[in-house]
Short mmCIF file of N, CA and C and ligand atoms in Angstrom, two decimals:
data_model
loop_
_atom_site.label_atom_id
_atom_site.label_comp_id
_atom_site.label_asym_id
_atom_site.label_seq_id
_atom_site.Cartn_x
_atom_site.Cartn_y
_atom_site.Cartn_z
N MET A 1 92.82 118.20 98.40
CA MET A 1 93.84 118.20 97.41
C MET A 1 94.54 116.97 97.46
N LYS A 2 95.16 116.49 96.47
CA LYS A 2 95.89 115.33 96.28
C LYS A 2 97.31 115.59 95.65
N LEU A 3 98.33 114.61 96.09
CA LEU A 3 99.52 114.61 95.16
C LEU A 3 99.60 113.33 94.50
N LEU A 4 99.68 113.41 93.29
CA LEU A 4 99.80 112.23 92.42
C LEU A 4 101.32 112.02 92.07
N ILE A 5 101.81 110.85 92.34
CA ILE A 5 103.11 110.51 91.97
C ILE A 5 103.15 109.28 90.93
N ALA A 6 103.71 109.60 89.82
CA ALA A 6 103.71 108.64 88.72
C ALA A 6 105.03 108.26 88.35
N VAL A 7 105.49 107.04 88.48
CA VAL A 7 106.74 106.56 87.92
C VAL A 7 106.55 106.00 86.58
N VAL A 8 107.13 106.64 85.58
CA VAL A 8 106.96 106.22 84.02
C VAL A 8 108.30 106.01 83.44
N GLN A 9 108.26 105.53 82.29
CA GLN A 9 109.49 105.18 81.46
C GLN A 9 110.07 106.57 80.91
N ASP A 10 111.26 106.52 80.77
CA ASP A 10 111.90 107.82 80.22
C ASP A 10 111.37 108.27 78.92
N GLN A 11 111.08 107.30 78.11
CA GLN A 11 110.68 107.54 76.73
C GLN A 11 109.40 108.39 76.79
N ASP A 12 108.41 108.16 77.76
CA ASP A 12 107.12 108.54 77.83
C ASP A 12 107.03 109.79 78.65
N ALA A 13 108.18 110.31 79.24
CA ALA A 13 108.07 111.46 80.15
C ALA A 13 107.85 112.75 79.44
N GLY A 14 108.60 112.98 78.33
CA GLY A 14 108.41 114.19 77.58
C GLY A 14 107.11 114.35 77.11
N PRO A 15 106.50 113.42 76.24
CA PRO A 15 105.16 113.58 75.88
C PRO A 15 104.02 113.66 76.91
N LEU A 16 104.37 113.04 78.03
CA LEU A 16 103.45 113.15 79.14
C LEU A 16 103.40 114.59 79.75
N MET A 17 104.75 115.04 80.19
CA MET A 17 104.67 116.40 80.48
C MET A 17 103.91 117.38 79.58
N GLN A 18 104.23 117.25 78.35
CA GLN A 18 103.53 118.22 77.42
C GLN A 18 102.13 118.18 77.64
N ARG A 19 101.54 116.87 77.64
CA ARG A 19 100.13 116.69 77.68
C ARG A 19 99.54 117.25 79.02
N LEU A 20 100.14 117.05 80.07
CA LEU A 20 99.79 117.40 81.39
C LEU A 20 99.69 119.03 81.35
N VAL A 21 100.77 119.72 80.94
CA VAL A 21 100.88 121.09 80.91
C VAL A 21 99.75 121.60 79.98
N ASP A 22 99.69 121.16 78.72
CA ASP A 22 98.52 121.51 77.80
C ASP A 22 97.22 121.41 78.56
N GLN A 23 97.08 120.50 79.43
CA GLN A 23 95.70 120.25 80.02
C GLN A 23 95.49 121.29 81.33
N GLY A 24 96.65 121.99 81.59
CA GLY A 24 96.50 122.83 82.78
C GLY A 24 96.82 122.28 84.12
N PHE A 25 97.53 121.16 84.00
CA PHE A 25 98.13 120.61 85.34
C PHE A 25 99.54 121.17 85.55
N GLY A 26 99.82 121.49 87.07
CA GLY A 26 101.06 121.61 87.53
C GLY A 26 101.79 120.48 87.76
N ALA A 27 103.05 120.41 87.07
CA ALA A 27 103.71 119.00 87.17
C ALA A 27 105.21 119.26 87.25
N THR A 28 106.02 118.36 88.12
CA THR A 28 107.37 118.46 88.25
C THR A 28 107.91 117.04 87.91
N LYS A 29 109.06 117.17 87.21
CA LYS A 29 109.67 115.87 86.58
C LYS A 29 110.96 115.65 87.27
N LEU A 30 111.09 114.50 87.84
CA LEU A 30 112.36 114.03 88.47
C LEU A 30 113.09 112.82 87.93
N ALA A 31 114.25 112.94 87.89
CA ALA A 31 115.03 111.82 87.49
C ALA A 31 114.99 110.79 88.67
N SER A 32 114.80 109.42 88.24
CA SER A 32 114.87 108.34 89.31
C SER A 32 115.13 107.13 88.73
N THR A 33 115.55 106.21 89.64
CA THR A 33 115.98 104.80 89.21
C THR A 33 115.21 103.80 89.88
N GLY A 34 114.83 102.90 88.95
CA GLY A 34 113.93 101.67 89.44
C GLY A 34 114.93 100.75 90.43
N GLY A 35 114.23 100.30 91.50
CA GLY A 35 114.94 99.32 92.36
C GLY A 35 115.29 98.01 91.86
N PHE A 36 114.43 97.54 91.02
CA PHE A 36 114.71 96.19 90.34
C PHE A 36 115.64 96.11 89.22
N LEU A 37 115.32 97.00 88.13
CA LEU A 37 116.16 97.01 87.05
C LEU A 37 117.43 97.88 87.29
N ARG A 38 117.42 98.76 88.29
CA ARG A 38 118.59 99.76 88.47
C ARG A 38 118.88 100.51 87.19
N GLN A 39 117.67 100.80 86.60
CA GLN A 39 117.74 101.75 85.39
C GLN A 39 117.12 103.00 85.56
N GLY A 40 117.45 103.94 84.79
CA GLY A 40 116.88 105.27 84.95
C GLY A 40 115.35 105.22 84.49
N ASN A 41 114.39 105.92 85.35
CA ASN A 41 113.13 106.10 84.94
C ASN A 41 112.70 107.51 85.47
N THR A 42 111.50 107.92 85.20
CA THR A 42 111.18 109.31 85.57
C THR A 42 109.92 109.32 86.50
N THR A 43 110.07 110.11 87.51
CA THR A 43 109.02 110.24 88.64
C THR A 43 108.41 111.72 88.43
N ILE A 44 107.04 111.77 88.17
CA ILE A 44 106.44 113.00 87.89
C ILE A 44 105.41 113.29 89.09
N LEU A 45 105.52 114.44 89.71
CA LEU A 45 104.77 115.04 90.84
C LEU A 45 103.62 115.91 90.29
N ILE A 46 102.45 115.64 90.68
CA ILE A 46 101.37 116.43 90.11
C ILE A 46 100.38 116.80 91.26
N GLY A 47 100.40 118.14 91.64
CA GLY A 47 99.52 118.49 92.79
C GLY A 47 98.15 118.86 92.03
N LEU A 48 97.07 118.38 92.66
CA LEU A 48 95.88 118.82 91.98
C LEU A 48 94.67 118.65 92.93
N GLU A 49 93.39 119.10 92.45
CA GLU A 49 92.27 118.98 93.15
C GLU A 49 91.75 117.58 93.04
N ASP A 50 91.03 117.16 94.15
CA ASP A 50 90.46 115.71 94.11
C ASP A 50 89.71 115.40 92.92
N ALA A 51 88.89 116.44 92.42
CA ALA A 51 88.09 116.03 90.99
C ALA A 51 88.96 115.90 89.97
N GLN A 52 90.24 116.29 89.77
CA GLN A 52 90.96 116.43 88.68
C GLN A 52 91.85 115.02 88.62
N VAL A 53 91.85 114.02 89.76
CA VAL A 53 92.58 112.97 89.76
C VAL A 53 92.34 112.04 88.52
N ASP A 54 91.10 111.80 88.31
CA ASP A 54 90.83 110.92 87.12
C ASP A 54 91.18 111.34 85.82
N ALA A 55 91.22 112.73 85.70
CA ALA A 55 91.76 113.20 84.23
C ALA A 55 93.11 113.05 84.15
N ALA A 56 94.03 113.22 85.28
CA ALA A 56 95.30 113.08 85.25
C ALA A 56 95.79 111.64 84.89
N VAL A 57 95.07 110.78 85.64
CA VAL A 57 95.29 109.35 85.42
C VAL A 57 95.09 108.91 84.01
N GLU A 58 93.97 109.50 83.39
CA GLU A 58 93.59 109.27 82.05
C GLU A 58 94.78 109.79 81.04
N CYS A 59 95.21 111.02 81.49
CA CYS A 59 96.48 111.55 80.56
C CYS A 59 97.39 110.51 80.60
N ILE A 60 97.82 110.08 81.83
CA ILE A 60 98.99 109.01 81.83
C ILE A 60 98.54 107.65 81.07
N ARG A 61 97.34 107.33 81.17
CA ARG A 61 97.01 106.07 80.59
C ARG A 61 97.27 106.17 79.02
N ARG A 62 96.90 107.34 78.52
CA ARG A 62 96.80 107.70 77.00
C ARG A 62 98.20 107.82 76.51
N THR A 63 99.19 108.12 77.43
CA THR A 63 100.59 108.59 76.94
C THR A 63 101.45 107.37 77.09
N CYS A 64 101.43 106.68 78.18
CA CYS A 64 102.38 105.79 78.55
C CYS A 64 102.23 104.33 78.08
N ARG A 65 103.20 103.75 77.69
CA ARG A 65 103.23 102.25 77.14
C ARG A 65 103.89 101.28 77.91
N HIS A 66 103.40 100.03 77.80
CA HIS A 66 104.13 98.85 78.51
C HIS A 66 105.24 98.63 77.39
N ARG A 67 106.44 98.13 77.96
CA ARG A 67 107.55 97.81 77.06
C ARG A 67 108.29 96.64 77.77
N ARG A 68 108.75 95.65 77.03
CA ARG A 68 109.61 94.60 77.67
C ARG A 68 111.06 95.19 77.71
N GLN A 69 111.70 94.85 78.77
CA GLN A 69 113.09 95.30 79.01
C GLN A 69 113.89 94.22 79.66
N ALA A 70 115.18 94.18 79.13
CA ALA A 70 116.02 93.09 79.61
C ALA A 70 116.45 93.27 81.13
N ALA A 71 116.34 92.28 81.98
CA ALA A 71 116.59 92.33 83.45
C ALA A 71 117.79 91.21 83.66
N ALA A 72 118.93 91.84 84.33
CA ALA A 72 119.90 90.82 84.35
C ALA A 72 119.53 89.71 85.29
N GLY A 73 119.74 88.44 84.75
CA GLY A 73 119.55 87.24 85.58
C GLY A 73 117.95 86.82 85.67
N ALA A 74 117.14 87.67 84.86
CA ALA A 74 115.58 87.42 84.99
C ALA A 74 115.13 87.45 83.72
N GLY A 75 115.86 87.41 82.55
CA GLY A 75 115.25 87.40 81.25
C GLY A 75 114.54 88.80 81.03
N ASP A 76 113.55 88.79 80.27
CA ASP A 76 112.79 90.03 79.98
C ASP A 76 111.78 90.38 81.12
N VAL A 77 111.49 91.52 81.40
CA VAL A 77 110.39 91.80 82.26
C VAL A 77 109.44 92.90 81.47
N GLU A 78 108.19 92.91 81.84
CA GLU A 78 107.36 93.82 81.38
C GLU A 78 107.29 95.14 82.27
N VAL A 79 107.64 96.16 81.75
CA VAL A 79 107.76 97.39 82.58
C VAL A 79 106.56 98.31 82.19
N GLY A 80 106.06 99.06 83.19
CA GLY A 80 104.98 100.00 82.89
C GLY A 80 103.55 99.51 82.58
N ALA A 81 102.80 100.48 82.15
CA ALA A 81 103.02 101.70 81.67
C ALA A 81 103.32 102.77 82.67
N ALA A 82 102.88 102.72 83.87
CA ALA A 82 103.13 103.57 85.00
C ALA A 82 102.71 103.05 86.24
N THR A 83 103.40 103.34 87.37
CA THR A 83 103.10 103.14 88.61
C THR A 83 102.61 104.37 89.35
N ILE A 84 101.33 104.34 89.83
CA ILE A 84 100.78 105.72 90.25
C ILE A 84 100.45 105.60 91.72
N PHE A 85 100.70 106.56 92.49
CA PHE A 85 100.28 106.71 93.91
C PHE A 85 99.71 107.93 93.94
N VAL A 86 98.45 107.89 94.69
CA VAL A 86 97.64 109.13 95.00
C VAL A 86 97.53 109.40 96.54
N LEU A 87 98.13 110.42 96.85
CA LEU A 87 98.36 110.88 98.37
C LEU A 87 97.52 111.98 98.75
N ARG A 88 96.97 112.07 99.95
CA ARG A 88 96.11 113.05 100.36
C ARG A 88 97.24 114.24 100.85
N VAL A 89 96.87 115.45 100.63
CA VAL A 89 97.75 116.70 100.83
C VAL A 89 97.13 117.31 101.93
N ASP A 90 97.90 117.51 103.08
CA ASP A 90 97.23 118.21 104.19
C ASP A 90 97.36 119.83 104.08
N ARG A 91 98.41 120.24 103.69
CA ARG A 91 98.65 121.73 103.33
C ARG A 91 99.48 121.75 102.10
N PHE A 92 98.99 122.86 101.28
CA PHE A 92 99.83 123.32 100.02
C PHE A 92 99.88 124.76 99.99
N GLU A 93 101.12 125.22 99.97
CA GLU A 93 101.47 126.75 99.90
C GLU A 93 102.45 126.94 98.71
N ARG A 94 102.14 128.03 98.01
CA ARG A 94 103.21 128.57 97.06
C ARG A 94 103.52 129.97 97.37
N ILE A 95 104.75 130.12 97.95
CA ILE A 95 105.20 131.32 98.61
C ILE A 95 106.13 132.17 97.68
P1 LIG B 1 111.88 98.84 88.62
O1 LIG B 1 111.93 98.54 90.16
O2 LIG B 1 113.26 98.84 88.03
O3 LIG B 1 111.04 97.62 88.04
C1 LIG B 1 110.97 97.52 86.70
C2 LIG B 1 109.98 96.23 86.32
O4 LIG B 1 110.68 95.16 86.86
C3 LIG B 1 108.69 96.25 87.03
O5 LIG B 1 107.80 97.10 86.19
C4 LIG B 1 108.20 94.92 87.02
O6 LIG B 1 107.67 94.46 85.78
C5 LIG B 1 109.58 94.13 87.24
N1 LIG B 1 109.89 93.79 88.59
C6 LIG B 1 110.02 94.78 89.62
N2 LIG B 1 110.33 94.04 90.86
C7 LIG B 1 110.49 92.66 90.49
C8 LIG B 1 110.71 91.41 91.11
N3 LIG B 1 110.92 91.58 92.49
N4 LIG B 1 110.63 90.34 90.56
C9 LIG B 1 110.34 90.33 89.12
N5 LIG B 1 110.19 91.45 88.41
C10 LIG B 1 110.09 92.62 89.04
P2 LIG B 1 106.70 98.02 86.91
O7 LIG B 1 105.96 97.20 88.16
O8 LIG B 1 105.91 98.67 85.83
O9 LIG B 1 107.58 99.12 87.71
C11 LIG B 1 108.24 100.23 87.15
C12 LIG B 1 108.94 101.08 88.10
O10 LIG B 1 107.92 101.69 88.95
C13 LIG B 1 109.90 100.35 89.10
O11 LIG B 1 111.12 100.16 88.32
C14 LIG B 1 109.99 101.33 90.21
O12 LIG B 1 110.83 102.39 89.89
C15 LIG B 1 108.61 101.75 90.28
N6 LIG B 1 107.86 101.00 91.14
C16 LIG B 1 107.01 99.98 90.91
N7 LIG B 1 106.45 99.47 91.97
C17 LIG B 1 106.80 100.34 93.07
C18 LIG B 1 106.43 100.51 94.35
N8 LIG B 1 105.66 99.58 94.93
N9 LIG B 1 107.03 101.41 95.24
C19 LIG B 1 107.92 102.34 94.47
N10 LIG B 1 108.09 102.32 93.17
C20 LIG B 1 107.57 101.42 92.46
#
């Protein structure tokens, strides 16, 4: 089993959650803040089987967009589409 952690832009979070749930993924949406821009973004946690990882990444790829955003002192920066971590899960329980 794996835990996929995806940091996405707030504008993409709603449509992404909808797409994930429509495809049968369990997902949790957390409010987060980027360290560089210090602006709100969204972190989505998805617990899934190893064989589902590519399908979830594809969902993210199809939903999330690159955008340019103003950064204090650094002009514009290109943000997104998503920053994705895939972690091995040693134990998963729903009680
Ligand atoms: P932020 O840290 O607010 O970064 C927003 C965007 O600013 C980044 O987009 C990148 O284009 C730019 N940026 C970040 N650090 C920079 C630096 N030192 N110099 C110049 N430009 C810089 P993304 O790379 O797409 O990242 C989007 C968000 O994903 C980040 O927001 C952060 O919340 C998360 N993230 C990115 N890399 C991460 C990492 N290694 N670990 C944890 N979270 C990460």
